[in-house]
């Protein structure tokens, strides 16, 4: 990519990153920055835990004489422990809202400097002025071009023999859109090490990150790592060369087809569930409103849920209550939140096996013609034009019964393959595949039904 075009592209990404991180921080700064969401105290505790991983085995007396730089410092959850270890701690972030919040939260620390950056470079940082540079849960969500640019910039600002500690995801490359400022970027370990070497860093180790909660998905090849690298002497590659080492092909751009980050949408739904579980209806309402505002393809039932919660909270504020109870709303959001991430897992397989179908589904919008309800056990049941495609309370068992009947036909076991009319909500297909053990072909006439199934039901074995 010519330098002029590359710089223009980075400017567009920079503006998008600032706008989107400003709105996340304004919505709920602890949630979008940390797993310590209950209070500032829990946020600081999570920051201290993560920072201790980054400086593990390092000499505290040596660090006390050094200057540290954090890329993507957010509201400062790792800056506080860094300030207690280093002589000087510098934090840079693209979000004006985050930097403003960090200045309030860290006002008691005189050795902390907070910088509003442009999200793509370190122009405010002097050459060879940093002893220790780090990032945690920030770089992994940046567009690939930005990550490459930062690695090149770190080569400029880190002192020779200075140390770099990065929390990144290594494993299998994922299909991500350049416009997405939240989706996790994953690199193969070999390529990431090559990119670091091209940028002027010798890799010391790349070890899997372990936290008190699940942070990696080994099945999908999304594995959190801590990478340690030492700055070598000399002048090294520019960002475009670093990017060639980093990924096999450039990250795709959705352009005018971009509908918003589904990752952001799903995370907002999960936050609404957390808050309803805690009895925080007003905060849950704000999270649902955020989810629907940021993602153009929000499902109709999520929009209906939002309308119901608005009515519920309005009734409670007025001193009386009509419609669904807080408990029933909590159950509804819980069901949606529990099943929503399944769509990304299903889509990953579909993308590899049936790319044309995957492209069609991404453009498909669910309408009121297709709806999803949940059994008492929490199993999703899809309805089309008001007709349930499975038993409303025992969909798994009804699917198994159908498969048993289908295979109880004379001579059918001698056949080489079966053709099934109707994907539906896939309960019958899951049972059939287990009993049949041979090839199955499925024809589904409705893209909406198929999208609903892939959104709420784990169809990977199908």
mmCIF file with all atom_site columns, N, CA, C and O in Angstrom, residues 2 12 109 113 116 177 297 313 345 380 385 413 435 457:
data_model
loop_
_atom_site.group_PDB
_atom_site.id
_atom_site.type_symbol
_atom_site.label_atom_id
_atom_site.label_alt_id
_atom_site.label_comp_id
_atom_site.label_asym_id
_atom_site.label_entity_id
_atom_site.label_seq_id
_atom_site.pdbx_PDB_ins_code
_atom_site.Cartn_x
_atom_site.Cartn_y
_atom_site.Cartn_z
_atom_site.occupancy
_atom_site.B_iso_or_equiv
_atom_site.pdbx_formal_charge
_atom_site.auth_seq_id
_atom_site.auth_comp_id
_atom_site.auth_asym_id
_atom_site.auth_atom_id
_atom_site.pdbx_PDB_model_num
ATOM 1  N N  . UNK A 1 2   ? 0.704   2.185   -0.954 1.00 0.00 ? 2   UNK A N  1
ATOM 2  C CA . UNK A 1 2   ? 1.490   3.411   -0.963 1.00 0.00 ? 2   UNK A CA 1
ATOM 3  C C  . UNK A 1 2   ? 1.352   4.167   0.357  1.00 0.00 ? 2   UNK A C  1
ATOM 4  O O  . UNK A 1 2   ? 0.308   4.122   1.013  1.00 0.00 ? 2   UNK A O  1
ATOM 5  N N  . UNK A 1 12  ? -8.456  7.224   9.146  1.00 0.00 ? 12  UNK A N  1
ATOM 6  C CA . UNK A 1 12  ? -9.854  6.789   9.236  1.00 0.00 ? 12  UNK A CA 1
ATOM 7  C C  . UNK A 1 12  ? -10.026 5.835   10.414 1.00 0.00 ? 12  UNK A C  1
ATOM 8  O O  . UNK A 1 12  ? -10.973 5.953   11.206 1.00 0.00 ? 12  UNK A O  1
ATOM 9  N N  . UNK A 1 109 ? -1.180  10.284  42.021 1.00 0.00 ? 109 UNK A N  1
ATOM 10 C CA . UNK A 1 109 ? 0.113   9.697   41.646 1.00 0.00 ? 109 UNK A CA 1
ATOM 11 C C  . UNK A 1 109 ? 0.933   10.694  40.825 1.00 0.00 ? 109 UNK A C  1
ATOM 12 O O  . UNK A 1 109 ? 0.694   10.865  39.629 1.00 0.00 ? 109 UNK A O  1
ATOM 13 N N  . UNK A 1 113 ? 2.159   10.063  33.901 1.00 0.00 ? 113 UNK A N  1
ATOM 14 C CA . UNK A 1 113 ? 1.854   10.976  32.799 1.00 0.00 ? 113 UNK A CA 1
ATOM 15 C C  . UNK A 1 113 ? 0.846   10.291  31.873 1.00 0.00 ? 113 UNK A C  1
ATOM 16 O O  . UNK A 1 113 ? 1.069   9.150   31.449 1.00 0.00 ? 113 UNK A O  1
ATOM 17 N N  . UNK A 1 116 ? -3.150  11.675  25.525 1.00 0.00 ? 116 UNK A N  1
ATOM 18 C CA . UNK A 1 116 ? -4.172  11.356  24.536 1.00 0.00 ? 116 UNK A CA 1
ATOM 19 C C  . UNK A 1 116 ? -3.483  11.165  23.195 1.00 0.00 ? 116 UNK A C  1
ATOM 20 O O  . UNK A 1 116 ? -2.980  12.120  22.601 1.00 0.00 ? 116 UNK A O  1
ATOM 21 N N  . UNK A 1 177 ? -12.809 -7.958  10.431 1.00 0.00 ? 177 UNK A N  1
ATOM 22 C CA . UNK A 1 177 ? -12.949 -6.788  9.558  1.00 0.00 ? 177 UNK A CA 1
ATOM 23 C C  . UNK A 1 177 ? -12.114 -5.638  10.108 1.00 0.00 ? 177 UNK A C  1
ATOM 24 O O  . UNK A 1 177 ? -12.051 -5.426  11.326 1.00 0.00 ? 177 UNK A O  1
ATOM 25 N N  . UNK A 1 297 ? -27.887 -4.986  13.077 1.00 0.00 ? 297 UNK A N  1
ATOM 26 C CA . UNK A 1 297 ? -28.580 -6.250  12.859 1.00 0.00 ? 297 UNK A CA 1
ATOM 27 C C  . UNK A 1 297 ? -29.061 -6.886  14.153 1.00 0.00 ? 297 UNK A C  1
ATOM 28 O O  . UNK A 1 297 ? -29.206 -8.111  14.241 1.00 0.00 ? 297 UNK A O  1
ATOM 29 N N  . UNK A 1 313 ? -39.253 -0.771  33.634 1.00 0.00 ? 313 UNK A N  1
ATOM 30 C CA . UNK A 1 313 ? -38.576 0.225   34.464 1.00 0.00 ? 313 UNK A CA 1
ATOM 31 C C  . UNK A 1 313 ? -39.412 1.488   34.585 1.00 0.00 ? 313 UNK A C  1
ATOM 32 O O  . UNK A 1 313 ? -39.416 2.142   35.625 1.00 0.00 ? 313 UNK A O  1
ATOM 33 N N  . UNK A 1 345 ? -19.281 -18.961 16.579 1.00 0.00 ? 345 UNK A N  1
ATOM 34 C CA . UNK A 1 345 ? -18.673 -20.280 16.444 1.00 0.00 ? 345 UNK A CA 1
ATOM 35 C C  . UNK A 1 345 ? -19.244 -21.022 15.240 1.00 0.00 ? 345 UNK A C  1
ATOM 36 O O  . UNK A 1 345 ? -18.504 -21.647 14.466 1.00 0.00 ? 345 UNK A O  1
ATOM 37 N N  . UNK A 1 380 ? -33.541 -23.242 23.026 1.00 0.00 ? 380 UNK A N  1
ATOM 38 C CA . UNK A 1 380 ? -34.180 -22.350 22.046 1.00 0.00 ? 380 UNK A CA 1
ATOM 39 C C  . UNK A 1 380 ? -35.106 -23.129 21.119 1.00 0.00 ? 380 UNK A C  1
ATOM 40 O O  . UNK A 1 380 ? -34.786 -24.236 20.674 1.00 0.00 ? 380 UNK A O  1
ATOM 41 N N  . UNK A 1 385 ? -43.631 -17.879 11.157 1.00 0.00 ? 385 UNK A N  1
ATOM 42 C CA . UNK A 1 385 ? -45.033 -17.498 10.963 1.00 0.00 ? 385 UNK A CA 1
ATOM 43 C C  . UNK A 1 385 ? -45.912 -18.044 12.097 1.00 0.00 ? 385 UNK A C  1
ATOM 44 O O  . UNK A 1 385 ? -47.060 -18.462 11.884 1.00 0.00 ? 385 UNK A O  1
ATOM 45 N N  . UNK A 1 413 ? -31.251 -48.292 5.839  1.00 0.00 ? 413 UNK A N  1
ATOM 46 C CA . UNK A 1 413 ? -29.867 -48.422 6.313  1.00 0.00 ? 413 UNK A CA 1
ATOM 47 C C  . UNK A 1 413 ? -28.906 -48.803 5.195  1.00 0.00 ? 413 UNK A C  1
ATOM 48 O O  . UNK A 1 413 ? -27.700 -48.631 5.331  1.00 0.00 ? 413 UNK A O  1
ATOM 49 N N  . UNK A 1 435 ? -27.349 -41.128 14.905 1.00 0.00 ? 435 UNK A N  1
ATOM 50 C CA . UNK A 1 435 ? -27.908 -42.467 14.647 1.00 0.00 ? 435 UNK A CA 1
ATOM 51 C C  . UNK A 1 435 ? -27.509 -43.009 13.276 1.00 0.00 ? 435 UNK A C  1
ATOM 52 O O  . UNK A 1 435 ? -27.346 -44.213 13.085 1.00 0.00 ? 435 UNK A O  1
ATOM 53 N N  . UNK A 1 457 ? -28.385 -21.812 18.496 1.00 0.00 ? 457 UNK A N  1
ATOM 54 C CA . UNK A 1 457 ? -28.181 -23.240 18.715 1.00 0.00 ? 457 UNK A CA 1
ATOM 55 C C  . UNK A 1 457 ? -26.807 -23.654 18.211 1.00 0.00 ? 457 UNK A C  1
ATOM 56 O O  . UNK A 1 457 ? -26.401 -23.291 17.109 1.00 0.00 ? 457 UNK A O  1
#
